[in-house]
Coordinates of C-alpha atoms and ligand atoms in Angstrom, one line a residue:
M1351 CA -22.9 62.7 -51.3
P1352 CA -19.5 61.0 -51.1
R1353 CA -20.0 57.2 -51.1
L1354 CA -18.2 55.3 -48.4
K1355 CA -16.5 52.1 -49.2
E1356 CA -18.4 49.1 -47.8
S1357 CA -15.3 47.7 -46.3
C1358 CA -14.8 50.7 -44.0
K1359 CA -18.3 50.4 -42.6
Q1360 CA -17.5 46.8 -41.7
D1361 CA -14.2 47.9 -40.5
L1362 CA -15.8 50.5 -38.2
K1363 CA -18.2 47.9 -36.8
L1364 CA -15.4 45.5 -36.0
R1365 CA -13.3 48.1 -34.3
I1366 CA -15.8 50.1 -32.4
N1367 CA -17.5 48.6 -29.4
I1368 CA -21.1 49.6 -29.2
V1369 CA -20.7 49.9 -25.4
D1370 CA -18.3 52.9 -26.0
V1371 CA -20.8 54.5 -28.4
V1372 CA -23.8 54.1 -26.1
S1373 CA -21.8 55.2 -23.0
R1374 CA -21.7 58.7 -24.4
V1375 CA -25.4 59.2 -23.8
A1376 CA -26.4 56.4 -21.4
T1377 CA -24.8 54.5 -18.5
P1378 CA -24.5 50.9 -19.4
R1379 CA -25.0 48.1 -16.8
R1380 CA -24.1 44.5 -17.3
A1381 CA -27.0 42.1 -18.1
G1382 CA -25.1 38.9 -18.4
G1383 CA -22.6 37.7 -21.0
N1384 CA -22.1 40.2 -23.7
R1385 CA -25.3 41.9 -23.0
F1386 CA -25.8 45.3 -21.4
K1387 CA -28.7 47.4 -20.6
A1388 CA -29.3 51.1 -19.9
L1389 CA -32.0 53.7 -19.6
C1390 CA -33.3 54.2 -23.1
P1391 CA -32.1 57.4 -24.8
F1392 CA -35.2 57.3 -27.1
H1393 CA -37.9 57.3 -24.5
Q1394 CA -38.5 58.3 -20.9
E1395 CA -38.3 55.4 -18.5
R1396 CA -37.3 54.6 -14.9
T1397 CA -36.0 51.0 -15.3
P1398 CA -33.7 50.2 -18.2
S1399 CA -35.2 48.3 -21.1
F1400 CA -32.6 49.4 -23.6
H1401 CA -30.5 46.4 -24.3
F1402 CA -27.4 46.1 -26.4
D1403 CA -24.9 43.4 -27.2
S1404 CA -21.2 44.2 -27.3
D1405 CA -20.5 41.1 -29.4
K1406 CA -23.2 41.5 -32.0
G1407 CA -23.0 45.3 -32.1
F1408 CA -26.7 45.8 -32.0
Y1409 CA -29.2 47.5 -29.7
K1410 CA -32.9 47.0 -29.1
C1411 CA -35.2 48.8 -26.7
F1412 CA -37.9 46.5 -25.4
G1413 CA -39.9 49.6 -24.2
C1414 CA -40.2 51.7 -27.4
G1415 CA -39.0 49.2 -29.9
K1416 CA -36.1 51.2 -31.3
S1417 CA -33.3 49.0 -32.6
G1418 CA -30.2 49.3 -34.8
D1419 CA -26.4 49.4 -34.8
I1420 CA -23.8 51.9 -34.0
F1421 CA -24.5 53.9 -37.1
S1422 CA -28.3 54.3 -36.5
F1423 CA -27.6 55.0 -32.9
V1424 CA -25.3 58.0 -33.7
Q1425 CA -27.7 59.1 -36.5
E1426 CA -30.7 59.2 -34.1
T1427 CA -29.0 60.6 -31.0
E1428 CA -27.0 63.2 -32.8
G1429 CA -29.4 64.0 -35.7
L1430 CA -27.0 63.1 -38.5
N1431 CA -27.5 61.3 -41.7
F1432 CA -25.9 58.0 -42.4
T1433 CA -22.7 59.2 -44.0
E1434 CA -22.3 61.9 -41.3
A1435 CA -22.7 59.3 -38.6
V1436 CA -20.1 57.1 -40.2
E1437 CA -17.7 60.1 -40.5
A1438 CA -18.4 61.2 -36.9
L1439 CA -17.6 57.7 -35.5
A1440 CA -14.5 57.4 -37.7
Q1441 CA -13.2 60.7 -36.3
R1442 CA -14.1 59.9 -32.7
F1443 CA -12.4 56.5 -32.8
N1444 CA -9.6 57.5 -35.1
V1445 CA -10.4 55.2 -38.0
A1446 CA -9.4 56.3 -41.5
L1447 CA -12.2 56.2 -44.0
E1448 CA -12.1 55.4 -47.7
Y1449 CA -14.4 56.5 -50.4
E1450 CA -15.6 54.8 -53.6
E1451 CA -14.2 56.1 -56.8
G1452 CA -16.6 56.9 -59.6
G1453 CA -20.0 55.3 -59.7
G1454 CA -22.0 58.5 -59.1
G1455 CA -20.3 59.5 -55.8
P1456 CA -17.4 62.0 -55.9
S1457 CA -14.0 60.8 -56.9
R1458 CA -11.2 60.5 -54.4
E1459 CA -10.0 63.9 -55.6
E1460 CA -13.4 65.5 -55.0
R1461 CA -13.5 63.9 -51.6
S1462 CA -10.2 65.1 -50.6
L1463 CA -11.1 68.6 -52.0
R1464 CA -14.0 68.7 -49.6
Q1465 CA -11.9 67.7 -46.7
E1466 CA -9.3 70.2 -47.7
L1467 CA -11.9 73.0 -47.9
F1468 CA -12.9 72.1 -44.3
D1469 CA -9.3 72.2 -43.2
L1470 CA -8.7 75.4 -45.0
H1471 CA -11.7 77.1 -43.3
E1472 CA -10.5 75.8 -39.9
F1473 CA -7.1 77.2 -40.6
A1474 CA -8.5 80.6 -41.8
T1475 CA -10.7 80.8 -38.8
E1476 CA -7.8 80.4 -36.4
H1477 CA -5.6 82.7 -38.5
L1478 CA -8.2 85.5 -38.5
H1479 CA -9.0 85.0 -34.9
Q1480 CA -5.3 85.4 -34.0
A1481 CA -5.2 88.5 -36.0
F1482 CA -8.2 89.8 -34.0
K1483 CA -6.3 89.2 -30.8
G1484 CA -3.0 90.6 -32.2
A1485 CA -1.1 93.7 -31.1
G1486 CA -1.5 96.0 -34.2
D1487 CA -3.7 99.0 -34.5
A1488 CA -6.3 97.3 -36.6
A1489 CA -6.6 94.6 -34.0
K1490 CA -7.0 97.1 -31.2
W1491 CA -9.6 99.0 -33.2
M1492 CA -11.6 95.9 -34.0
R1493 CA -11.6 94.6 -30.4
D1494 CA -12.8 98.0 -29.3
Y1495 CA -15.5 97.9 -31.9
W1496 CA -16.6 94.5 -30.6
T1497 CA -16.8 95.5 -26.9
A1498 CA -17.6 99.2 -27.0
N1499 CA -19.6 99.6 -30.2
R1500 CA -21.3 96.3 -30.5
R1501 CA -21.2 95.8 -26.7
F1502 CA -20.3 92.1 -26.8
P1503 CA -18.3 90.5 -24.1
A1504 CA -14.6 89.8 -25.0
E1505 CA -15.0 86.1 -24.1
L1506 CA -17.7 85.7 -26.7
A1507 CA -15.2 86.5 -29.4
D1508 CA -13.0 83.7 -28.2
E1509 CA -15.9 81.3 -27.9
F1510 CA -17.0 81.9 -31.5
K1511 CA -13.5 82.6 -32.9
I1512 CA -14.5 86.1 -34.1
G1513 CA -11.8 87.3 -36.5
L1514 CA -10.3 90.3 -38.1
A1515 CA -9.7 90.8 -41.8
D1516 CA -7.7 94.0 -42.1
A1517 CA -7.3 95.8 -45.5
Q1518 CA -5.1 92.8 -46.6
C1519 CA -7.3 90.2 -45.0
S1520 CA -4.6 89.9 -42.3
G1521 CA -2.2 88.1 -44.6
L1522 CA -4.5 85.1 -45.1
G1523 CA -3.5 84.6 -48.7
A1524 CA 0.3 84.2 -48.0
A1525 CA -0.5 82.0 -45.0
V1526 CA -2.7 79.7 -47.0
L1527 CA 0.0 79.4 -49.7
R1528 CA 2.7 78.7 -47.1
K1529 CA 0.5 76.0 -45.6
K1530 CA 0.6 74.3 -49.0
F1531 CA -3.1 73.8 -49.5
S1532 CA -3.8 72.5 -53.0
E1533 CA -4.4 74.9 -55.8
A1534 CA -8.0 73.5 -56.3
A1535 CA -8.8 74.2 -52.6
I1536 CA -7.5 77.7 -52.7
R1537 CA -9.3 78.5 -56.0
Q1538 CA -12.6 77.1 -54.7
C1539 CA -12.7 78.1 -51.0
G1540 CA -14.4 81.4 -51.8
L1541 CA -12.1 83.5 -49.6
F1542 CA -10.2 85.0 -52.5
Y1543 CA -10.8 86.5 -56.0
L1544 CA -8.5 84.9 -58.5
Y1545 CA -8.6 85.0 -62.3
D1546 CA -9.0 81.6 -63.8
D1547 CA -5.9 82.0 -65.9
A1548 CA -3.8 83.7 -63.2
L1549 CA -0.9 81.8 -61.6
L1550 CA -1.3 81.1 -58.0
T1551 CA 0.9 83.8 -56.3
V1552 CA 0.4 86.0 -53.3
Q1553 CA -0.1 89.0 -55.6
A1554 CA -2.7 87.3 -57.7
L1555 CA -4.7 86.2 -54.7
K1556 CA -7.1 89.1 -53.9
P1557 CA -8.9 88.8 -50.6
R1558 CA -12.7 88.8 -50.7
F1559 CA -12.9 90.2 -47.1
R1560 CA -11.2 93.4 -46.3
G1561 CA -11.4 95.6 -43.2
R1562 CA -14.2 93.6 -41.8
L1563 CA -15.3 91.8 -38.6
M1564 CA -15.2 88.1 -39.5
I1565 CA -17.9 85.7 -38.2
P1566 CA -17.1 82.0 -38.9
I1567 CA -20.2 80.1 -40.1
R1568 CA -20.4 76.5 -38.9
D1569 CA -22.6 73.8 -40.3
H1570 CA -24.8 71.7 -38.0
Q1571 CA -21.8 69.5 -37.3
G1572 CA -19.8 72.4 -36.1
R1573 CA -17.4 72.6 -39.0
V1574 CA -16.6 76.1 -40.4
V1575 CA -17.8 76.2 -44.0
A1576 CA -18.0 79.9 -44.7
F1577 CA -17.7 83.4 -43.2
T1578 CA -19.9 86.4 -42.8
A1579 CA -18.0 89.7 -42.8
R1580 CA -19.4 92.8 -41.2
Q1581 CA -18.5 96.2 -42.7
T1582 CA -16.7 98.5 -40.3
A1583 CA -14.8 101.8 -40.5
L1584 CA -11.8 99.8 -41.5
T1585 CA -13.4 98.7 -44.7
P1586 CA -11.2 100.4 -47.4
E1587 CA -12.6 102.8 -50.0
D1588 CA -11.5 100.7 -52.9
D1589 CA -13.1 97.5 -51.6
K1590 CA -15.3 95.9 -54.3
S1591 CA -18.2 95.5 -51.8
R1592 CA -17.6 98.7 -49.9
E1593 CA -21.2 99.5 -49.5
A1594 CA -22.4 96.0 -48.4
K1595 CA -23.0 95.9 -44.7
Y1596 CA -22.5 92.1 -44.8
V1597 CA -20.4 90.1 -47.3
N1598 CA -20.9 86.4 -47.3
S1599 CA -18.8 83.6 -48.6
P1600 CA -20.1 82.4 -52.0
E1601 CA -21.5 78.9 -52.3
T1602 CA -18.7 76.3 -52.5
P1603 CA -18.6 72.5 -52.5
I1604 CA -19.0 72.6 -48.7
F1605 CA -21.4 75.6 -48.4
T1606 CA -25.0 75.8 -49.5
K1607 CA -26.7 78.7 -47.9
G1608 CA -30.2 77.4 -48.1
N1609 CA -29.2 74.3 -46.1
L1610 CA -27.5 76.1 -43.3
L1611 CA -28.7 77.8 -40.1
F1612 CA -26.2 79.8 -38.1
N1613 CA -25.5 78.5 -34.6
L1614 CA -27.6 75.3 -35.1
D1615 CA -24.5 73.3 -34.1
R1616 CA -24.7 74.7 -30.6
A1617 CA -28.4 75.5 -30.3
R1618 CA -29.5 71.9 -31.1
A1619 CA -28.1 70.7 -27.9
H1620 CA -30.2 73.2 -25.9
A1621 CA -33.5 72.9 -27.8
G1622 CA -36.2 70.4 -26.6
E1623 CA -39.5 70.1 -24.9
G1624 CA -40.5 73.6 -23.8
K1625 CA -37.3 75.0 -25.2
P1626 CA -38.1 76.0 -28.8
F1627 CA -35.6 77.2 -31.3
V1628 CA -35.6 81.0 -31.6
M1629 CA -35.1 82.3 -35.1
V1630 CA -33.6 85.7 -35.3
E1631 CA -32.6 87.7 -38.4
G1632 CA -28.8 87.9 -38.3
Q1633 CA -25.8 86.2 -36.9
L1634 CA -25.0 89.0 -34.5
D1635 CA -28.6 88.8 -33.2
A1636 CA -28.0 85.1 -32.5
L1637 CA -24.7 85.9 -30.8
R1638 CA -26.5 88.4 -28.6
C1639 CA -29.1 85.8 -27.6
W1640 CA -26.3 83.4 -26.8
S1641 CA -24.4 85.9 -24.7
V1642 CA -27.5 86.6 -22.5
G1643 CA -28.1 82.9 -22.1
L1644 CA -30.8 82.3 -24.7
K1645 CA -28.9 79.3 -26.2
T1646 CA -31.5 78.1 -28.7
A1647 CA -31.2 81.0 -31.1
I1648 CA -30.4 80.4 -34.7
A1649 CA -30.3 82.6 -37.8
P1650 CA -30.8 82.0 -41.5
Q1651 CA -27.8 82.5 -43.7
G1652 CA -28.7 85.6 -45.7
T1653 CA -32.2 86.9 -45.7
S1654 CA -34.5 84.2 -47.0
I1655 CA -35.6 81.2 -45.2
T1656 CA -35.8 78.0 -47.1
E1657 CA -37.6 74.7 -46.8
G1658 CA -34.2 73.0 -46.6
Q1659 CA -33.3 75.0 -43.5
L1660 CA -36.6 74.1 -41.8
L1661 CA -36.2 70.4 -42.6
L1662 CA -32.8 70.5 -41.1
L1663 CA -34.2 72.2 -38.0
R1664 CA -37.0 69.6 -37.7
R1665 CA -34.4 66.8 -37.2
Y1666 CA -33.8 68.3 -33.8
H1667 CA -37.0 69.9 -32.5
T1668 CA -40.2 71.0 -34.1
E1669 CA -41.1 74.1 -32.0
L1670 CA -39.8 77.4 -33.4
E1671 CA -40.2 81.0 -32.2
C1672 CA -39.7 83.6 -34.8
F1673 CA -38.3 86.9 -33.5
F1674 CA -37.6 89.3 -36.3
D1675 CA -37.4 93.1 -36.4
S1676 CA -40.8 94.7 -36.2
D1677 CA -40.0 96.7 -39.3
S1678 CA -41.7 95.8 -42.5
A1679 CA -38.8 93.8 -44.0
G1680 CA -38.7 91.7 -40.8
Q1681 CA -42.4 91.1 -40.8
K1682 CA -42.4 90.2 -44.5
A1683 CA -39.6 87.6 -43.8
A1684 CA -41.7 86.3 -41.0
L1685 CA -44.7 85.9 -43.2
R1686 CA -42.7 84.1 -45.8
L1687 CA -41.5 81.7 -43.1
L1688 CA -45.1 80.7 -42.1
P1689 CA -46.2 78.6 -45.1
L1690 CA -42.8 76.8 -45.1
A1691 CA -43.2 76.0 -41.5
L1692 CA -46.8 74.7 -42.0
K1693 CA -45.5 72.6 -44.9
T1694 CA -42.6 71.1 -43.0
G1695 CA -44.5 70.5 -39.8
I1696 CA -42.8 73.1 -37.7
E1697 CA -44.9 74.7 -35.1
V1698 CA -44.2 78.3 -35.2
R1699 CA -45.0 81.3 -32.9
F1700 CA -44.1 84.9 -33.4
L1701 CA -42.5 86.9 -30.6
T1702 CA -43.5 90.5 -30.3
L1703 CA -43.7 93.2 -27.7
A1704 CA -47.1 94.1 -26.5
G1705 CA -48.4 97.2 -28.2
E1706 CA -47.3 98.4 -31.6
G1707 CA -43.9 99.5 -30.4
K1708 CA -40.8 98.9 -32.5
V1709 CA -38.7 96.0 -31.5
D1710 CA -35.1 95.3 -32.3
P1711 CA -34.2 91.9 -30.8
D1712 CA -30.5 92.9 -30.4
L1713 CA -31.3 96.0 -28.5
L1714 CA -34.0 94.4 -26.4
F1715 CA -31.6 91.6 -25.2
L1716 CA -28.8 94.0 -24.7
E1717 CA -30.9 96.2 -22.4
K1718 CA -32.9 93.6 -20.6
G1719 CA -31.0 90.3 -20.9
L1720 CA -33.1 87.1 -20.6
A1721 CA -35.9 89.1 -19.1
G1722 CA -36.5 90.5 -22.5
Y1723 CA -37.2 87.1 -23.8
D1724 CA -39.9 86.5 -21.1
E1725 CA -41.5 89.8 -22.2
V1726 CA -41.8 89.0 -25.9
K1727 CA -42.9 85.4 -25.0
K1728 CA -45.9 86.9 -23.3
G1729 CA -46.9 88.8 -26.4
A1730 CA -46.4 85.9 -28.7
F1731 CA -48.7 85.3 -31.6
G1732 CA -49.9 82.0 -33.0
A1733 CA -50.0 81.5 -36.8
M1734 CA -53.5 82.8 -37.2
Q1735 CA -53.2 85.8 -35.0
F1736 CA -50.0 86.7 -36.8
M1737 CA -51.6 86.4 -40.3
R1738 CA -54.6 88.4 -39.2
R1739 CA -52.5 91.2 -37.9
Y1740 CA -50.5 91.2 -41.1
V1741 CA -53.2 91.0 -43.7
L1742 CA -55.9 93.0 -41.9
P1743 CA -54.3 95.6 -39.6
D1744 CA -57.6 97.0 -38.5
A1745 CA -60.6 94.7 -38.5
R1746 CA -63.1 97.3 -37.4
G1747 CA -62.7 99.6 -40.3
A1748 CA -62.5 96.7 -42.8
T1749 CA -64.9 96.6 -45.7
A1750 CA -66.4 93.3 -46.7
E1751 CA -64.3 93.3 -49.8
R1752 CA -61.1 93.9 -47.8
T1753 CA -62.0 91.1 -45.4
Q1754 CA -62.6 88.7 -48.3
G1755 CA -59.2 89.5 -49.8
A1756 CA -57.6 89.0 -46.4
V1757 CA -59.4 85.6 -46.0
R1758 CA -58.1 84.5 -49.4
E1759 CA -54.5 85.4 -48.3
I1760 CA -55.0 83.4 -45.2
Y1761 CA -56.3 80.5 -47.3
A1762 CA -53.2 80.6 -49.4
V1763 CA -51.0 80.2 -46.4
I1764 CA -53.2 77.4 -44.9
A1765 CA -53.1 75.5 -48.1
A1766 CA -49.4 75.0 -47.5
A1767 CA -50.0 72.9 -44.5
D1768 CA -49.5 69.2 -45.1
S1769 CA -51.5 68.0 -42.2
E1770 CA -55.3 67.9 -42.6
L1771 CA -55.6 68.3 -38.9
L1772 CA -53.6 71.4 -38.9
R1773 CA -55.6 72.9 -41.8
R1774 CA -58.8 72.3 -40.0
R1775 CA -57.5 73.8 -36.8
L1776 CA -56.4 76.9 -38.6
L1777 CA -59.7 77.2 -40.5
S1778 CA -61.5 77.0 -37.2
E1779 CA -59.4 79.9 -36.0
I1780 CA -60.3 82.3 -38.8
A1781 CA -63.7 83.4 -37.5
P1782 CA -62.5 84.4 -34.0
A1783 CA -59.4 86.1 -35.5
L1784 CA -61.6 88.2 -37.7
G1785 CA -64.1 88.8 -35.0
A1786 CA -66.7 87.1 -37.3
L1787 CA -68.1 85.1 -34.4
Q1788 CA -71.5 84.5 -36.0
V1789 CA -69.8 82.5 -38.8
T1790 CA -69.4 78.8 -38.0
P1791 CA -66.2 77.1 -38.9
D1792 CA -67.8 74.8 -41.5
V1793 CA -68.5 77.8 -43.6
F1794 CA -64.7 78.5 -43.8
E1795 CA -64.1 74.8 -44.5
R1796 CA -66.4 74.8 -47.5
D1797 CA -65.2 78.1 -48.7
F1798 CA -61.6 76.9 -48.4
A1799 CA -62.4 73.7 -50.4
A1800 CA -63.8 76.0 -53.1
F1801 CA -60.7 78.1 -53.0
L1802 CA -58.6 75.0 -53.5
A1803 CA -60.8 73.7 -56.3
K1804 CA -60.3 77.0 -58.1
G1805 CA -56.6 76.4 -58.2
G1806 CA -55.9 78.1 -54.9
R1807 CA -53.4 75.4 -54.2
A1808 CA -51.1 76.7 -56.9
A1809 CA -51.1 80.0 -55.0
A1810 CA -50.5 78.2 -51.8
T1811 CA -47.1 79.8 -51.3
G1812 CA -48.5 82.8 -53.2
P1813 CA -48.1 86.3 -51.8
A1814 CA -46.1 84.9 -49.0
A1815 CA -43.0 83.5 -50.6
S1816 CA -41.3 84.2 -53.9
P1817 CA -40.8 81.1 -56.1
N1818 CA -37.1 81.3 -55.7
E1819 CA -37.2 80.7 -52.0
T1820 CA -39.8 78.0 -51.9
A1821 CA -38.3 76.1 -54.8
L1822 CA -34.9 75.9 -53.1
G1823 CA -35.6 72.5 -51.7
D1824 CA -36.5 70.4 -54.7
P1825 CA -38.9 71.9 -57.2
S1826 CA -39.9 68.6 -58.7
R1827 CA -40.8 67.2 -55.3
D1828 CA -42.8 70.3 -54.6
A1829 CA -44.8 69.7 -57.8
A1830 CA -45.3 66.1 -57.0
E1831 CA -46.5 66.8 -53.5
T1832 CA -48.9 69.4 -54.8
A1833 CA -50.4 67.0 -57.2
R1834 CA -50.7 64.4 -54.5
T1835 CA -52.4 66.6 -52.0
D1836 CA -54.9 67.7 -54.6
R1837 CA -56.2 64.2 -55.3
P1838 CA -57.0 62.3 -52.2
G1839 CA -57.6 58.6 -52.9
D1840 CA -55.4 58.6 -56.0
S1841 CA -53.8 55.6 -57.6
R1842 CA -51.1 55.0 -55.1
P1843 CA -50.9 51.3 -54.1
A1844 CA -52.6 50.4 -50.9
P1845 CA -50.2 50.5 -47.9
P1846 CA -48.7 47.2 -47.1
P1847 CA -50.0 45.4 -44.1
D1848 CA -48.3 45.8 -40.7
D1849 CA -45.0 44.0 -40.8
A1850 CA -45.0 42.7 -37.2
S1851 CA -46.3 39.2 -37.8
T1852 CA -46.0 38.5 -41.5
P1853 CA -44.5 35.2 -42.9
E1854 CA -41.9 37.4 -44.6
R1855 CA -40.6 38.6 -41.2
D1856 CA -40.6 35.1 -39.7
L1857 CA -38.7 33.7 -42.7
L1858 CA -36.2 36.6 -42.5
L1859 CA -35.6 35.8 -38.9
L1860 CA -35.1 32.2 -39.7
V1861 CA -32.6 32.7 -42.5
L1862 CA -30.6 35.1 -40.3
H1863 CA -30.4 32.7 -37.4
F1864 CA -30.1 29.4 -39.4
E1865 CA -28.0 30.5 -42.4
T1866 CA -27.4 27.0 -43.5
L1867 CA -31.0 26.7 -44.5
G1868 CA -30.9 29.8 -46.7
R1869 CA -30.1 28.0 -50.0
A1870 CA -32.9 25.5 -49.5
L1871 CA -35.4 28.2 -48.8
A1872 CA -34.3 30.1 -51.8
A1873 CA -34.9 27.0 -54.0
A1874 CA -38.3 26.4 -52.6
C1875 CA -39.7 30.0 -52.5
P1876 CA -40.7 31.7 -55.8
P1877 CA -40.0 35.5 -55.5
E1878 CA -43.6 36.3 -56.5
W1879 CA -45.0 34.8 -53.3
V1880 CA -43.2 37.4 -51.3
E1881 CA -44.8 40.8 -50.7
E1882 CA -42.0 43.2 -51.7
R1883 CA -43.8 46.2 -50.4
L1884 CA -43.0 45.0 -46.9
P1885 CA -39.5 45.9 -45.8
S1886 CA -39.1 42.4 -44.6
G1887 CA -40.3 41.1 -48.0
A1888 CA -37.9 43.2 -50.0
L1889 CA -35.1 42.1 -47.8
L1890 CA -36.1 38.4 -47.9
N1891 CA -36.1 38.3 -51.7
R1892 CA -32.8 40.2 -51.8
F1893 CA -31.3 37.7 -49.3
L1894 CA -32.7 34.7 -51.1
A1895 CA -31.2 35.8 -54.4
E1896 CA -27.8 36.0 -52.7
F1897 CA -28.3 32.5 -51.3
S1898 CA -29.3 31.0 -54.6
E1899 CA -26.3 32.6 -56.3
G1900 CA -24.0 31.2 -53.6
Q1901 CA -23.1 34.8 -52.7
W1902 CA -24.4 35.0 -49.1
P1903 CA -21.9 37.1 -47.3
G1904 CA -22.8 35.9 -43.8
R1905 CA -25.0 37.7 -41.4
D1906 CA -22.1 39.7 -39.9
H1907 CA -21.3 41.3 -43.3
L1908 CA -24.7 42.5 -44.5
E1909 CA -23.8 46.2 -44.9
G1910 CA -23.7 45.9 -48.7
L1911 CA -27.1 44.4 -48.8
L1912 CA -28.9 46.9 -46.7
E1913 CA -30.2 50.0 -48.5
T1914 CA -32.2 52.0 -46.0
D1915 CA -32.2 52.9 -42.3
A1916 CA -35.4 51.0 -42.0
E1917 CA -33.7 47.9 -43.3
R1918 CA -30.7 48.3 -41.1
A1919 CA -33.0 48.7 -38.1
L1920 CA -35.1 45.7 -39.1
V1921 CA -32.1 43.4 -39.4
A1922 CA -30.6 44.7 -36.2
S1923 CA -33.8 43.9 -34.4
L1924 CA -34.1 40.4 -35.9
L1925 CA -30.5 39.6 -35.0
F1926 CA -31.2 40.6 -31.5
E1927 CA -33.9 38.0 -31.1
T1928 CA -32.9 34.6 -30.0
P1929 CA -35.5 32.2 -31.5
Q1930 CA -36.0 29.1 -29.4
I1931 CA -36.6 26.6 -32.3
D1932 CA -35.8 22.9 -32.2
D1933 CA -36.5 22.2 -35.9
P1934 CA -36.0 25.3 -37.9
A1935 CA -36.6 23.5 -41.2
K1936 CA -40.1 22.7 -40.1
V1937 CA -40.8 26.3 -39.1
I1938 CA -39.5 27.5 -42.4
V1939 CA -41.8 25.1 -44.2
E1940 CA -44.7 26.5 -42.2
G1941 CA -43.8 30.0 -43.2
L1942 CA -43.5 29.0 -46.8
T1943 CA -46.9 27.4 -46.7
R1944 CA -48.4 30.6 -45.4
L1945 CA -46.8 32.5 -48.3
R1946 CA -48.2 30.0 -50.8
T1947 CA -51.7 30.1 -49.4
R1948 CA -51.7 33.9 -49.4
A1949 CA -50.4 33.9 -53.0
L1950 CA -52.7 31.3 -54.5
A1951 CA -55.9 31.1 -52.4
P1952 CA -57.5 34.4 -53.6
R1953 CA -57.4 33.2 -57.2
L1954 CA -59.0 29.9 -56.2
R1955 CA -61.8 31.8 -54.5
Q1956 CA -62.2 34.0 -57.5
I1957 CA -62.6 31.0 -59.8
D1958 CA -65.1 29.4 -57.4
T1959 CA -67.2 32.5 -57.4
F1960 CA -67.1 32.8 -61.1
L1961 CA -68.0 29.1 -61.7
A1962 CA -71.0 29.5 -59.3
Q1963 CA -72.3 32.5 -61.2
A1964 CA -71.8 30.7 -64.5
A1965 CA -73.4 27.4 -63.4
T1966 CA -76.8 28.3 -65.0
D1967 CA -75.3 29.5 -68.2
N1968 CA -75.2 26.5 -70.6
S1969 CA -73.2 28.2 -73.3
F1970 CA -70.3 28.9 -70.9
D1971 CA -67.3 26.6 -71.4
A1972 CA -65.7 26.2 -68.0
T1973 CA -63.0 23.8 -69.1
A1974 CA -60.1 26.1 -68.8
L1975 CA -61.2 27.5 -65.4
L1976 CA -61.8 24.0 -64.1
K1977 CA -58.4 23.0 -65.1
E1978 CA -56.8 26.0 -63.5
R1979 CA -58.8 25.3 -60.3
S1980 CA -57.7 21.7 -60.0
E1981 CA -54.1 22.8 -60.7
L1982 CA -54.3 25.4 -57.9
Q1983 CA -55.9 22.9 -55.5
R1984 CA -53.2 20.4 -56.3
R1985 CA -50.5 23.0 -55.6
L1986 CA -52.1 24.2 -52.4
R1987 CA -52.4 20.7 -51.1
S1988 CA -49.0 19.3 -52.0
P1989 CA -46.7 19.2 -49.0
L1990 CA -43.8 21.6 -49.2
A1991 CA -40.4 20.5 -48.2
L1992 CA -36.9 21.9 -48.2
A1993 CA -34.6 20.0 -50.5
A1994 CA -31.4 18.9 -48.9
V1995 CA -28.7 21.3 -50.0
A1996 CA -25.1 20.6 -49.3
Ligands
ZN3308 ZN1 -36.8 53.0 -25.7

C-alpha cells in the first residue's frame, strides 16, 4: 500500500469540514455552538443522537457509540480502507496528496505509476467506447452484435462504457502514445504485447485485444483497472488467443483478479437487509441482471472464487445468493464457494429452478425479466440442502457406504466454518437432509469431532476447493487459523478487561483535555503499571513517552501517533467528551493510585498467602519475603503526587 504523508492527513483535516462530509449521508441540524446533530447513519433511530463538532472534526453517536473523524466516517459509510478513504476525500475536496518515499511504501515513481495506470485505463475505456459508437463497419457490426445477438439494450452499452477493439484495437496504441503516457505505464498496463528490448513505437506495440467486445472492469471504487474481451466474428484468424472466448487483462500493479468482483462498485449501493448480493458466473450475466433491474448482481473475475473476494464482499453485506449455470462446471464452482463462504462468515443460498431442468441465468432473465428472479428464489437451497443434492443425488438408492462417504464430504465443508454456532447448526441439519430422522444430532456432533481429530480439518477445504484457490488470500494466515481452531483453550493471553471504565481510559481522557499535566504524569507513571493490551493502555504509554521526551505534538496533531482505526476512534471519542473537572491534577493522582494498586497488590496478597502457609515451617527463612512485603506496603501507602513541571 502506498503510504500517505502524515502532513497531508492533517492538511485534509484542516481543510475539510466534517459537516460537509456528514451531509452526504445525513442531514445536519444545529445543536449549539460548533455542535451539530443528525440521525445516525450507523443505526436506526427516530431522534438524532449522532453528534458532531465542526471545530474539532469529530463525531460521536450517543445511541450506538460509534465515534471517529472524517476518515473513519468515510471508511465506515463507504466501505473503504483508511488509505482509500483519504484518497476519496482528497479527490472530493480537491486536495492534492503526497506520499512517503521509501520506507516500505512505494516510491513516488511507483505511486505515480499506479495513478497513471488508472488514468490510462480511463482513457482506454473512453477511446474504445467511442470506437464502439463510431461510424465504421466494425462499429456497426459490434453494435448490432450487442443489441441483436446478445439482446442488450443500447443504453446499457453507454452506461457501462462497452467498447470495441477492432482488428487493430481501434488504434489504441497510437492514441496512448500521442497522449504521452509514460513508457513504464504503457509497458505495464497489460493492454499491449511489447518485447522488453523493443523501442516504444506504434509498430512495436501489439494490441492484446483484437476484434473483441470490450467490457471495462472496475474495482470496488469504480475505477477501471482491467478489461474483459469477448470473442466475436471480428476476432482475426491470426490472433494469438483466437480460440479463447474471453481474454482478460493480465495482473498489473492496479489489478489483482482474486481481489475483484465485477460490478461491486454499483451493486454495493443496492445490497442490504433483504437484498442479498447475487453472484453470477460471468460479467455479461451480471450486466443482464442489471438491465432487468436486479442491481445487486456481481461476478467473479475469471472462474474461481477466492477468499479475498468474499472478504471484500463482506465489507458491504453478508447475504449472498449464488446463481450459477446448472451444468456441472457451474455446480462445481458453487460447491467451491461454499466452504469459503462458511469461513468468511457469508451466508450463502443457492438459486435454482424447481425440478431438475437446466438453468442458464442469462436466458432466464432475458426471457422473464425480474420475474425470473422470484422464481429461482422460491427454489433456493440452503447450504445443507445444496450439499446433499450435490454429494448424494439420490438418497433412496444410496448404500450405507455411499452415505458415509457423503457425510464425510459434508463434514469437510462444515469444518471450514469459523463459527461454532454455524457448525452446530449445519450438523443438526445433516440428519433431516439425509432422511436419517432416527439419528439424533449429537451423533453427528460426536462423529464430526472424531472426523476432525483424525485430521479432517486438513481436508476442510478438501474435495471442494483446489489449494490454489483457497490459498489466494494468505496461506500463512490460513495455516495459523487452522492451528488455532484445532486447539481450543490454547496459550493465547486472556482477553483484556473491558476498556470502558479502566484507569487507563480515565488517564488518557485527562491528558488529552489537560495537556499541561502530561509531563508530570509521565514522570510519575512507570510504563509497567499500564495494561498495554487495552487500546487505551497502549495509547497512554505511547502518549506519555512523547510527553517525557518533550515531543508531544498537541492533541490536534495526533495522526502520527495513532496506528489503528480502533485507536483513532477511541481518541475521537475521548476528545468529544467534556470532562467537568475542577482539579484535574487530583483526578490524575486518583487514576495513578488505581494503577499502582492494581500493579502491586496481587504480589502482596501472594506473599501473605505464602507466609501464612509457611508459618508452621521452622526451617523456612522468610526474611527476603518479609522485606519485599514491607517494601510493597510502603509503596502502596505512600501518597502519590504530581511533581510540578514547568
Ligand atoms: Zn448511532
